[in-house]
Tab-separated table of C-alpha atoms and ligand atoms in Angstrom:
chain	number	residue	atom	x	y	z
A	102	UNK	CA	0.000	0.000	0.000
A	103	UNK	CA	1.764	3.528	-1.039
A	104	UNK	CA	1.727	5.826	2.098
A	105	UNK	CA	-0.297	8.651	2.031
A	106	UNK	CA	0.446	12.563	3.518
A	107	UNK	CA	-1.728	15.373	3.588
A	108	UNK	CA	0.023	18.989	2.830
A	109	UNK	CA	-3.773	20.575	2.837
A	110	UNK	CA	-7.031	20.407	3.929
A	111	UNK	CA	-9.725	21.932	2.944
A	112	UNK	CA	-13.469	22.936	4.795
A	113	UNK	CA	-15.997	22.959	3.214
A	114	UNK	CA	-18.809	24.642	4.526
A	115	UNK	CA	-22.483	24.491	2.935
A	116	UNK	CA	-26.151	25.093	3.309
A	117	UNK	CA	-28.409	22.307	2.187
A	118	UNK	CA	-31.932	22.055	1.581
A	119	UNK	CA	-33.754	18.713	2.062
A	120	UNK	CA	-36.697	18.413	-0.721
A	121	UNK	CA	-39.003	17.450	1.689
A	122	UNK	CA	-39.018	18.267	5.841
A	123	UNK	CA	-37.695	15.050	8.003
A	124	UNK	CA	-39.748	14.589	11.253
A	125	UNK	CA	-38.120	12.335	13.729
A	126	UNK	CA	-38.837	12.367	17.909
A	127	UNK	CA	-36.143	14.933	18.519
A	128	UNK	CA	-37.374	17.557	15.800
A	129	UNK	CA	-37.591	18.280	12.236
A	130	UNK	CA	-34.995	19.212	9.828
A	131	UNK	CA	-35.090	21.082	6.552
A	132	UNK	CA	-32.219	22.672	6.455
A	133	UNK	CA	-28.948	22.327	7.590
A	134	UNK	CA	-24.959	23.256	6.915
A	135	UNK	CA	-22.431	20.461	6.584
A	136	UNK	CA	-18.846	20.385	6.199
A	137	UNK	CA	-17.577	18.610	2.977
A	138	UNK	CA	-13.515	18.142	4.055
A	139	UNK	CA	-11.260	18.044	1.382
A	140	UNK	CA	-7.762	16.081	1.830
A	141	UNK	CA	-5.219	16.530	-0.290
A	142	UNK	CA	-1.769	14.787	-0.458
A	143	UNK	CA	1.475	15.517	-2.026
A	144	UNK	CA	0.795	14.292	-5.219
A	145	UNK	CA	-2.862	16.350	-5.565
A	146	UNK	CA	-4.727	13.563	-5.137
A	147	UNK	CA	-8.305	14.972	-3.284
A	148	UNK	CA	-9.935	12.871	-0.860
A	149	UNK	CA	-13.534	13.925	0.211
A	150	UNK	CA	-15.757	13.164	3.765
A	151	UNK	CA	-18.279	14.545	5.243
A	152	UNK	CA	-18.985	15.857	9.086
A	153	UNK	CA	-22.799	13.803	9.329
A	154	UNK	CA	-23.642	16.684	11.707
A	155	UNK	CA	-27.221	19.105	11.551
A	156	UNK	CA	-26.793	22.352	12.947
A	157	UNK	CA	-27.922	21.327	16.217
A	158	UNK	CA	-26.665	18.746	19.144
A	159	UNK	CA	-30.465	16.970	19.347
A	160	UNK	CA	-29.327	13.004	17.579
A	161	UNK	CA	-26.058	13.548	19.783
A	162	UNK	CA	-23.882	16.157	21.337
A	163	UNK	CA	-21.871	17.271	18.118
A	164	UNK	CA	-22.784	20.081	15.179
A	165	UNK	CA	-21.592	21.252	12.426
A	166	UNK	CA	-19.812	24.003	13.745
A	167	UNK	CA	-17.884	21.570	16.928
A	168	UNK	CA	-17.005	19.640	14.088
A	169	UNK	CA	-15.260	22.392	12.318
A	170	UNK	CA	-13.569	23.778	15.365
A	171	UNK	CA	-12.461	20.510	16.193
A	172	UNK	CA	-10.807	19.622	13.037
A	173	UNK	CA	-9.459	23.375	12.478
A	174	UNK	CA	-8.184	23.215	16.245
A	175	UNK	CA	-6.835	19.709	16.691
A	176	UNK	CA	-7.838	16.794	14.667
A	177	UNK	CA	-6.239	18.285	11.136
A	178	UNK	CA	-2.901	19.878	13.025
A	179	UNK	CA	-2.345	16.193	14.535
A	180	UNK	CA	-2.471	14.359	11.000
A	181	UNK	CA	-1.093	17.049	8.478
A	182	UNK	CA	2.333	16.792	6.652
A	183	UNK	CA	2.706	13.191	8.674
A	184	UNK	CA	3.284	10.162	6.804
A	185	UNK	CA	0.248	7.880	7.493
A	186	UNK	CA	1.320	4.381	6.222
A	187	UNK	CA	-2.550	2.591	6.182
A	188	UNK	CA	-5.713	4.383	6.750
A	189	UNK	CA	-6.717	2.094	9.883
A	190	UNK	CA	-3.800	4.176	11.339
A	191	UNK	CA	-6.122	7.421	11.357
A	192	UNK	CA	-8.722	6.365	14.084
A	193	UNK	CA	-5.157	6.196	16.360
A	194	UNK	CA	-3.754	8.948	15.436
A	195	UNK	CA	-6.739	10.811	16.553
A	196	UNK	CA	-7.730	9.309	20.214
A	197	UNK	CA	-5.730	12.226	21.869
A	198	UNK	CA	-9.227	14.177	21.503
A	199	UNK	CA	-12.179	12.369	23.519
A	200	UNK	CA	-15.504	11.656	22.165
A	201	UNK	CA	-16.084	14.200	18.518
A	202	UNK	CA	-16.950	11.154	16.669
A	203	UNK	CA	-18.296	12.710	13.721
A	204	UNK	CA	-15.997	15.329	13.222
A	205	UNK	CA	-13.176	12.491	13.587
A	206	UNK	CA	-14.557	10.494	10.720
A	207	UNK	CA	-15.130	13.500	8.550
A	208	UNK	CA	-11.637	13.355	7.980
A	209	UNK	CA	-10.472	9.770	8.281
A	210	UNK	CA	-13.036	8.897	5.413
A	211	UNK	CA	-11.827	11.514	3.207
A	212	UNK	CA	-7.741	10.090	4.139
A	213	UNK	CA	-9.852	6.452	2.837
A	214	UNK	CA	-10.199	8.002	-0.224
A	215	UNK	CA	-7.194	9.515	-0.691
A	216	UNK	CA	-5.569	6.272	0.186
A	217	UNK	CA	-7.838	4.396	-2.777
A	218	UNK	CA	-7.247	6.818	-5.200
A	219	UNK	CA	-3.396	6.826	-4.439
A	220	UNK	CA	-3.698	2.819	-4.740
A	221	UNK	CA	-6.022	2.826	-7.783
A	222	UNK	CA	-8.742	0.965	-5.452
A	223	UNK	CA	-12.264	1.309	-5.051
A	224	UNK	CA	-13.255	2.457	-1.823
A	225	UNK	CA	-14.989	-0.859	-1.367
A	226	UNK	CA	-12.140	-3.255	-2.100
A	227	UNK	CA	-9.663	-1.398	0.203
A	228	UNK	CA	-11.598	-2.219	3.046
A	229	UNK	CA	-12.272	-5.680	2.168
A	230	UNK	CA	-16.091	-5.595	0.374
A	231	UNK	CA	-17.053	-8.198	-1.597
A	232	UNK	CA	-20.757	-7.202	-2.833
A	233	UNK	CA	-21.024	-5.203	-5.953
A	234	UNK	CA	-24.330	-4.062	-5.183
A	235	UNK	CA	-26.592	-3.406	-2.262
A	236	UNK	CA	-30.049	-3.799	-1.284
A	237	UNK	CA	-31.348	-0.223	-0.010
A	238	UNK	CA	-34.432	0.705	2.619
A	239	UNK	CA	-36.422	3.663	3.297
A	240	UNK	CA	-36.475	5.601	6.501
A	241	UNK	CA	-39.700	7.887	6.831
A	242	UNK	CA	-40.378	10.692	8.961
A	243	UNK	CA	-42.996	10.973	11.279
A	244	UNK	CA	-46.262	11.855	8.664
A	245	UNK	CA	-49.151	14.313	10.322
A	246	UNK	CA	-51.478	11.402	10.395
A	247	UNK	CA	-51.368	7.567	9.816
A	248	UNK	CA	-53.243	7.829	6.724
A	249	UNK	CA	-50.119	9.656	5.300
A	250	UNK	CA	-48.158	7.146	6.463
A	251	UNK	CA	-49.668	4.761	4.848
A	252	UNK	CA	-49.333	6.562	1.275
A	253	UNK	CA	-46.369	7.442	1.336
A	254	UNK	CA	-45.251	3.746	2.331
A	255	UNK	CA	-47.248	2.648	-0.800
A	256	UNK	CA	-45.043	4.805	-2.842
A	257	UNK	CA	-41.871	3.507	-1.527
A	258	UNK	CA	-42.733	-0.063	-1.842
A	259	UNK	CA	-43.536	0.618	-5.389
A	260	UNK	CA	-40.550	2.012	-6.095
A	261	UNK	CA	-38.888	-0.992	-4.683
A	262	UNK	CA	-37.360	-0.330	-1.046
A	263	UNK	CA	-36.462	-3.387	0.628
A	264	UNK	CA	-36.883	-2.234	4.080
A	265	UNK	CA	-39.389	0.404	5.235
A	266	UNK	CA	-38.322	2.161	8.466
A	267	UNK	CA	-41.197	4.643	10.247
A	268	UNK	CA	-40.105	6.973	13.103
A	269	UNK	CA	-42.095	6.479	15.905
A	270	UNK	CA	-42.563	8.643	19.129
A	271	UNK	CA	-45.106	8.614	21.990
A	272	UNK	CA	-48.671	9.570	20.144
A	273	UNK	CA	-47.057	8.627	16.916
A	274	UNK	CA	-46.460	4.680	17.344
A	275	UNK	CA	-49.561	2.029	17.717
A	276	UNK	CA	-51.720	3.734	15.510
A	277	UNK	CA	-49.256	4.609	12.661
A	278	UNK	CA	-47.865	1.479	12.429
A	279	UNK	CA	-50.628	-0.621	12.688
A	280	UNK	CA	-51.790	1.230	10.136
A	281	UNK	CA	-49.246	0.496	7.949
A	282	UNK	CA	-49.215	-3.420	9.156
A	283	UNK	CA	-52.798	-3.576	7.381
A	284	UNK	CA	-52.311	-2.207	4.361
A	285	UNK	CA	-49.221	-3.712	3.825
A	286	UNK	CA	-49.301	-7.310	5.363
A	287	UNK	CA	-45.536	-8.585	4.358
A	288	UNK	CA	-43.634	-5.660	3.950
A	289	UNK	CA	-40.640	-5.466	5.733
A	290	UNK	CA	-40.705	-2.871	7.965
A	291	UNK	CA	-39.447	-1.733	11.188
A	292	UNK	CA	-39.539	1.170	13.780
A	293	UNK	CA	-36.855	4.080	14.431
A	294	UNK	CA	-37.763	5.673	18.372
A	295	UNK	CA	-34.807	7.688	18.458
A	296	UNK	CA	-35.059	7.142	22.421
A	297	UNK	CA	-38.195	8.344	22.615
A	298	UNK	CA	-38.933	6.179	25.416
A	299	UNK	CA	-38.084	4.871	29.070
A	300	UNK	CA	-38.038	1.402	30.869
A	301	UNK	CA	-41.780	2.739	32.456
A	302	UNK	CA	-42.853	2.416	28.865
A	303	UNK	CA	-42.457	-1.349	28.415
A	304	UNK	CA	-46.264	-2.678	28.554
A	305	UNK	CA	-46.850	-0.197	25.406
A	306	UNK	CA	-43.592	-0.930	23.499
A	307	UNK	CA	-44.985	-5.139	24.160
A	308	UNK	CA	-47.893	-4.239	21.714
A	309	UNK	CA	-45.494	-3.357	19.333
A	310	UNK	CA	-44.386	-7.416	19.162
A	311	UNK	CA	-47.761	-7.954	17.252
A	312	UNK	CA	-46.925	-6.492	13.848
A	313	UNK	CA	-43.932	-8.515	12.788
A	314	UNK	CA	-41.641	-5.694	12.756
A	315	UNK	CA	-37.989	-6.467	11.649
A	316	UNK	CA	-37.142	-4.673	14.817
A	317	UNK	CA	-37.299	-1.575	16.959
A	318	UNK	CA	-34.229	0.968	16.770
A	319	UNK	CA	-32.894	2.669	19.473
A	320	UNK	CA	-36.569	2.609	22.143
A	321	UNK	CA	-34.627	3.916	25.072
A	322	UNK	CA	-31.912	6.942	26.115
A	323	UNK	CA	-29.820	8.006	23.565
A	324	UNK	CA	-26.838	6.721	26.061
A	325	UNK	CA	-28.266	4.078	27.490
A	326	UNK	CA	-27.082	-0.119	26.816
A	327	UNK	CA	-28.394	-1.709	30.605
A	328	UNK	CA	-32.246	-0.604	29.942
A	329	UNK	CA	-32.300	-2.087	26.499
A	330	UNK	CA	-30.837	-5.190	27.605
A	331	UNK	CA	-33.952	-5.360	30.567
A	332	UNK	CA	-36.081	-3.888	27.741
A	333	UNK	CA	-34.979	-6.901	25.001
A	334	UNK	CA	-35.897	-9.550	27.575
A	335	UNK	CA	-39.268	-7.940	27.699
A	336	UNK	CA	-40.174	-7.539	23.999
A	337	UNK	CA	-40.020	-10.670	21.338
A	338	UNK	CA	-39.464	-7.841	18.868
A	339	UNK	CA	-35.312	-7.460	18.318
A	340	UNK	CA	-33.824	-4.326	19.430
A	341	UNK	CA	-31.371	-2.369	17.038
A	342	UNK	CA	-29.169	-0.076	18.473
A	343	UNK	CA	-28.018	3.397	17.212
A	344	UNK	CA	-26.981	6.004	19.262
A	345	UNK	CA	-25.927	4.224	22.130
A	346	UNK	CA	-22.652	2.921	20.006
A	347	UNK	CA	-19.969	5.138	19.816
A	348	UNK	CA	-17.286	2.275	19.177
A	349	UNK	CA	-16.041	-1.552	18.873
A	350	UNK	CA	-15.813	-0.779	23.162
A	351	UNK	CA	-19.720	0.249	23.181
A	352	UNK	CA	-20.910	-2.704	20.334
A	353	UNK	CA	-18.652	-5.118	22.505
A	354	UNK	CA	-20.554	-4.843	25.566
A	355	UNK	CA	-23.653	-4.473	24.220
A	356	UNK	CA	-23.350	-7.808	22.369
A	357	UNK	CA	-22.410	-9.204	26.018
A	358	UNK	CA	-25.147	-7.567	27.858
A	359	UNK	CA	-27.609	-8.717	25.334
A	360	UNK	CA	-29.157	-5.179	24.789
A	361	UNK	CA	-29.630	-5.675	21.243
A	362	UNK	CA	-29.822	-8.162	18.342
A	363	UNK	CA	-29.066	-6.237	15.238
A	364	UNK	CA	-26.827	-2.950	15.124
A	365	UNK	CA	-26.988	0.214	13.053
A	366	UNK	CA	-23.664	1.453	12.152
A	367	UNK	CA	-23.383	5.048	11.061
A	368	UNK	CA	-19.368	5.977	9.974
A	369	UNK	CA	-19.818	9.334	12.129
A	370	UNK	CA	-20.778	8.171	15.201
A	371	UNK	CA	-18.534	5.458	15.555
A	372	UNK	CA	-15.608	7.946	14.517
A	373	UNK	CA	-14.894	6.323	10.980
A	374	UNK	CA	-14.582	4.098	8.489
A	375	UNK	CA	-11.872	1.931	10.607
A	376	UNK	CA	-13.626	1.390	13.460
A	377	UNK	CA	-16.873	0.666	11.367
A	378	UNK	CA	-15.523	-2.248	10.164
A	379	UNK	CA	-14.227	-3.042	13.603
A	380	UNK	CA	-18.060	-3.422	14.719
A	381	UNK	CA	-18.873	-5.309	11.475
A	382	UNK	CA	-16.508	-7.646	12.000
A	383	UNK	CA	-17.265	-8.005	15.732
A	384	UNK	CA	-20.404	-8.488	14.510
A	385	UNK	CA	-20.150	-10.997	11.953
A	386	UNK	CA	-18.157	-13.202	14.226
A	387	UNK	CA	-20.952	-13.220	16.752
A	388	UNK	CA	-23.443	-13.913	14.227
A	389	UNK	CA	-25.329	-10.465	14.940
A	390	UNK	CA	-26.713	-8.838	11.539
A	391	UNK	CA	-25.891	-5.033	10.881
A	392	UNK	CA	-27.016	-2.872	8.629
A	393	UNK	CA	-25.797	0.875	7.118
A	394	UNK	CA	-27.846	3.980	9.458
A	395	UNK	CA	-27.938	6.965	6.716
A	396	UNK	CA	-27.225	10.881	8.362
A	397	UNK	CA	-29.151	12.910	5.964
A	398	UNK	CA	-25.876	12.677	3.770
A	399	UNK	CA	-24.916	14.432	0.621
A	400	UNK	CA	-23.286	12.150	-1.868
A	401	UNK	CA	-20.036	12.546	-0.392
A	402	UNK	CA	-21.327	10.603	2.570
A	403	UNK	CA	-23.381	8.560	1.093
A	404	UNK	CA	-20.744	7.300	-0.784
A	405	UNK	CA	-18.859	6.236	1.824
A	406	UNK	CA	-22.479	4.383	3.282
A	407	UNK	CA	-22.674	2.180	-0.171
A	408	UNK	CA	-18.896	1.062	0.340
A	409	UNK	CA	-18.929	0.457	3.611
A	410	UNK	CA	-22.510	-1.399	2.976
A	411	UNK	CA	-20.115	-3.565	0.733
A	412	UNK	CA	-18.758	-5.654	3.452
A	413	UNK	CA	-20.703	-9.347	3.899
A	414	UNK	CA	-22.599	-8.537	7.285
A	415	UNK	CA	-24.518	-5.791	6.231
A	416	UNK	CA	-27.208	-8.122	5.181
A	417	UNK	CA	-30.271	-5.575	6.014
A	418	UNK	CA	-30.981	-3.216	3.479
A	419	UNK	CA	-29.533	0.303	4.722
A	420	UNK	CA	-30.884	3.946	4.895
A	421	UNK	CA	-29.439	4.472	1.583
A	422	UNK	CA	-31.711	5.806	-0.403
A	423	UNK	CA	-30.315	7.631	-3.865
A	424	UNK	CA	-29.689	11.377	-4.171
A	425	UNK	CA	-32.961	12.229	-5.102
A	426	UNK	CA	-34.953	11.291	-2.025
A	427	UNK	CA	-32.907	13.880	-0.539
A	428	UNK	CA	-31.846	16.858	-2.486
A	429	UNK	CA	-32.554	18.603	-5.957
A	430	UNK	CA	-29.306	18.247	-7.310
A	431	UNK	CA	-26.656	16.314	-5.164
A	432	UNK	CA	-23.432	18.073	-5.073
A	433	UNK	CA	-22.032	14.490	-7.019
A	434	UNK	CA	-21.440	13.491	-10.334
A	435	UNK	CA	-22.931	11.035	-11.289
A	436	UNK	CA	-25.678	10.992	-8.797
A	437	UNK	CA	-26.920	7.598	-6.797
A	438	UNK	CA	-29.415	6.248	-8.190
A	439	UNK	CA	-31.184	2.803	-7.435
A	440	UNK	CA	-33.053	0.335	-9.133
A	441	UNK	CA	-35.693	-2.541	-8.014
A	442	UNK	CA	-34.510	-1.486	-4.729
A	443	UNK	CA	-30.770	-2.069	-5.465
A	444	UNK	CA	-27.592	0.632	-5.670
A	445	UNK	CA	-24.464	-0.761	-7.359
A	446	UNK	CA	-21.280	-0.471	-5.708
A	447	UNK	CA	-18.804	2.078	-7.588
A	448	UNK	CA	-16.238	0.329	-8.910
A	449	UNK	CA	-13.828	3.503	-9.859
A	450	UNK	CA	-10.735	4.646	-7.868
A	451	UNK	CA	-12.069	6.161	-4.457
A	452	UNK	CA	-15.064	6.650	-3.439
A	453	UNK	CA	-16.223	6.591	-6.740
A	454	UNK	CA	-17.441	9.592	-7.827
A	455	UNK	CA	-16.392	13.260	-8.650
A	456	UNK	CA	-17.607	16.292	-6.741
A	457	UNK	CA	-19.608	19.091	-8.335
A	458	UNK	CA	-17.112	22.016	-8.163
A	459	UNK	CA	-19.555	24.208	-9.305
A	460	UNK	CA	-22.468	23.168	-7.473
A	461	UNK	CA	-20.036	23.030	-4.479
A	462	UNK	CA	-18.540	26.890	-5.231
A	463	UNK	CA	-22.665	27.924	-5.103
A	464	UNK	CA	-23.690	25.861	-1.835
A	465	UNK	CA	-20.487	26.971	-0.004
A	466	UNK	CA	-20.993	29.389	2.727
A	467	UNK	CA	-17.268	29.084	3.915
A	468	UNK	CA	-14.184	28.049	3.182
A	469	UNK	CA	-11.159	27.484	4.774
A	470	UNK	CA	-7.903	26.048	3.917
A	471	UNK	CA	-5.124	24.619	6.479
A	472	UNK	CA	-2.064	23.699	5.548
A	473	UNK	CA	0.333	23.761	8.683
A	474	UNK	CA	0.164	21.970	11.626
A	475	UNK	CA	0.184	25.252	14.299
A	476	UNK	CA	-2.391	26.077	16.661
A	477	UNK	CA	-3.309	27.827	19.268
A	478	UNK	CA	-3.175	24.488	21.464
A	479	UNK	CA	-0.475	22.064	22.473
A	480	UNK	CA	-1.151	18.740	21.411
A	481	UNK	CA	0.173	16.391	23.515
B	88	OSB	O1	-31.936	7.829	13.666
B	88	OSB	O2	-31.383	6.948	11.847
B	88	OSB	C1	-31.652	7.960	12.485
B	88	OSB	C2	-31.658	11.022	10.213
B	88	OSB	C3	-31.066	11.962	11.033
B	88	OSB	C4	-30.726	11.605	12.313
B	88	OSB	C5	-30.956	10.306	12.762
B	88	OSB	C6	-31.520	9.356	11.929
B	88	OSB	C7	-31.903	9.736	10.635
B	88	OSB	C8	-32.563	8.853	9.686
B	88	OSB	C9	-32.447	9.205	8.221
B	88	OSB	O3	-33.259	7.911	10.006
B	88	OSB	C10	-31.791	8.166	7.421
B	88	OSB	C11	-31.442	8.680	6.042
B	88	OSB	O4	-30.346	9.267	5.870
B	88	OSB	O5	-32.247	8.492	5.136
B	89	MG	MG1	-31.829	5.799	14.194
């Protein structure tokens, strides 16, 4: 593998607009500014991630602007102008700094795709994925009424989701989904609570068992991996947890307390690709399924979601949907798209596809370039 080291990164700043509001139990979003971080190495090669943050700390502590102070401050002055010798090296690298998950994988995944491009490897194949395509789900907001619900699962199943995902919240769950259990018998379909609930709720979340879902994400505190484990002896429906993993550490003792059955992994909040496939792996080997959680991306991160949803345990369908589900015109070329419910794996250098430098130039709101290693702080 040639090594790999970054004279310059840059920080992207922009303002998205989602087509459509997304309701879930903490709030809705419409709008929000993410940081697309641009590495680029001695020989000019540009690697590209994303911070998976909104503009405020409601799905977990971090936002867009932490993120950018924490890579301007310390996570970019700790790996710039060093020679990194194989991308797992990153996560490392960057441990001096507690906690900042997402802003830590913003720029270890783009340092993944520098590394590819520098080796001439897809994204997919340098960390060890074998599918060339992958099966993709839906997740839907919370609708104003069940009825909506219901249509706008209709739609999805026509266009061919293989997993349909409803956020749920107190006065939002029974009804909706039992709605949605009638009118569509067999469809695969599950239940996001984004810990919308507590340990008192456990008689209602047992009436949950009777629609077959696939399995309820993340029913209690957003920190939380002793209540689920009470809560998963309770319910016969299997628990899936999201925020409460932060790492292998977190995924490793929830697999021994038995507070969940399946697990969601999102590249931001574990802190990056490396220690993604660290869960997966951990995973595999203790025959627990995972599947690919989906941040609102832009196609920068949602690349990185379809490689990573390359590797063998990811055997649920992911919240991958393409592009369009999300914005007008992603800031990508080409743009995902899926078909019959299926997104094919890139299979050029990277992460497989080129940034829109003009659509990127109009969405930018700031920019800033770093390219020494001073700051105002000593790193140890
Ligand atoms: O809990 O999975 C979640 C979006 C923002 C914050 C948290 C979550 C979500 C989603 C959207 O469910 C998934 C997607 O990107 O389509
Ligand atoms: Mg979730």
């Amino acid at each position: 593998m040639k090594p790999v080291k970054i004279k310059e990164v840059v920080l992207h700043t922009v303002k998205m607009r989602l087509i459509a509001p997304f309701t879930t139990s903490f709030g809705t979003f419409q709008e929000k500014h993410v940081c697309l971080v641009e590495a680029i190495d001695e020989s000019g090669i540009s690697g590209w991630g994303e911070t998976t943050t909104s503009d405020e700390p409601y799905y977990n502590e971090e936002t867009t602007h932490t993120a950018v102070y924490m890579l301007k401050d310390f996570l970019i002055p700790r790996i710039i102008h060093k020679t990194i010798k194989h991308p797992l090296d990153v996560h490392d690298m960057l441990t001096f700094v507690r906690r900042n998950q997402i802003a830590k994988s913003a720029i270890e995944t783009a340092i993944w795709d520098v590394f590819a491009k520098k080796n001439n490897l897809p994204l997919s194949e340098l960390i060890g994925g074998m599918k060339t395509e992958i099966e993709v789900g839906k997740s839907i907001g919370i609708q104003e009424s069940p009825e909506k619900l219901v249509e706008k699962v209709g739609e999805y199943v026509e266009e061919g989701f293989q997993k349909i995902k409803v956020k749920i919240a107190p006065g939002a769950d029974l009804d909706y989904i039992e709605a949605v259990r009638k009118a569509f018998p067999d469809a695969p379909l599950m239940a996001d609570a984004n810990s919308a609930y507590t340990l008192n709720d456990i008689e209602h979340l047992k009436k949950l068992d009777q629609y077959n879902l696939m399995m309820i994400e993340q029913p209690l505190a957003h920190d939380d991996i002793i209540d689920h484990a009470t809560l998963q002896k309770e319910i016969q429906t299997p628990v899936c947890l999201d925020e409460s993993i932060h790492s292998f550490e977190d995924a490793r003792k929830a697999l021994q307390l038995g507070s969940c059955q399946i697990i969601n992994i999102k590249i931001g909040r574990v802190g990056g690709l490396g220690e993604s496939i660290r869960i997966h792996d951990l995973c595999r080997d203790n025959g627990v399924p995972v599947w690919c959680g989906g941040m609102l991306e832009t196609g920068i991160g949602r690349a990185h979601n379809i490689a990573l949803t390359s590797l063998s345990n990811f055997t649920i369908p992911g919240d991958t949907a393409p592009s369009s589900h999300y914005w007008d015109e992603d800031i990508i070329k080409p743009e995902v798209t899926m078909d019959l419910g299926i997104i094919q794996v890139q299979s050029g250098p990277g992460i497989g596809f080129e940034v829109n430098r003009e659509k990127l130039e109009r969405l930018t709101v700031e920019k800033e370039r770093i390219t020494t290693a001073e700051t105002l702080h000593p790193i140890p």
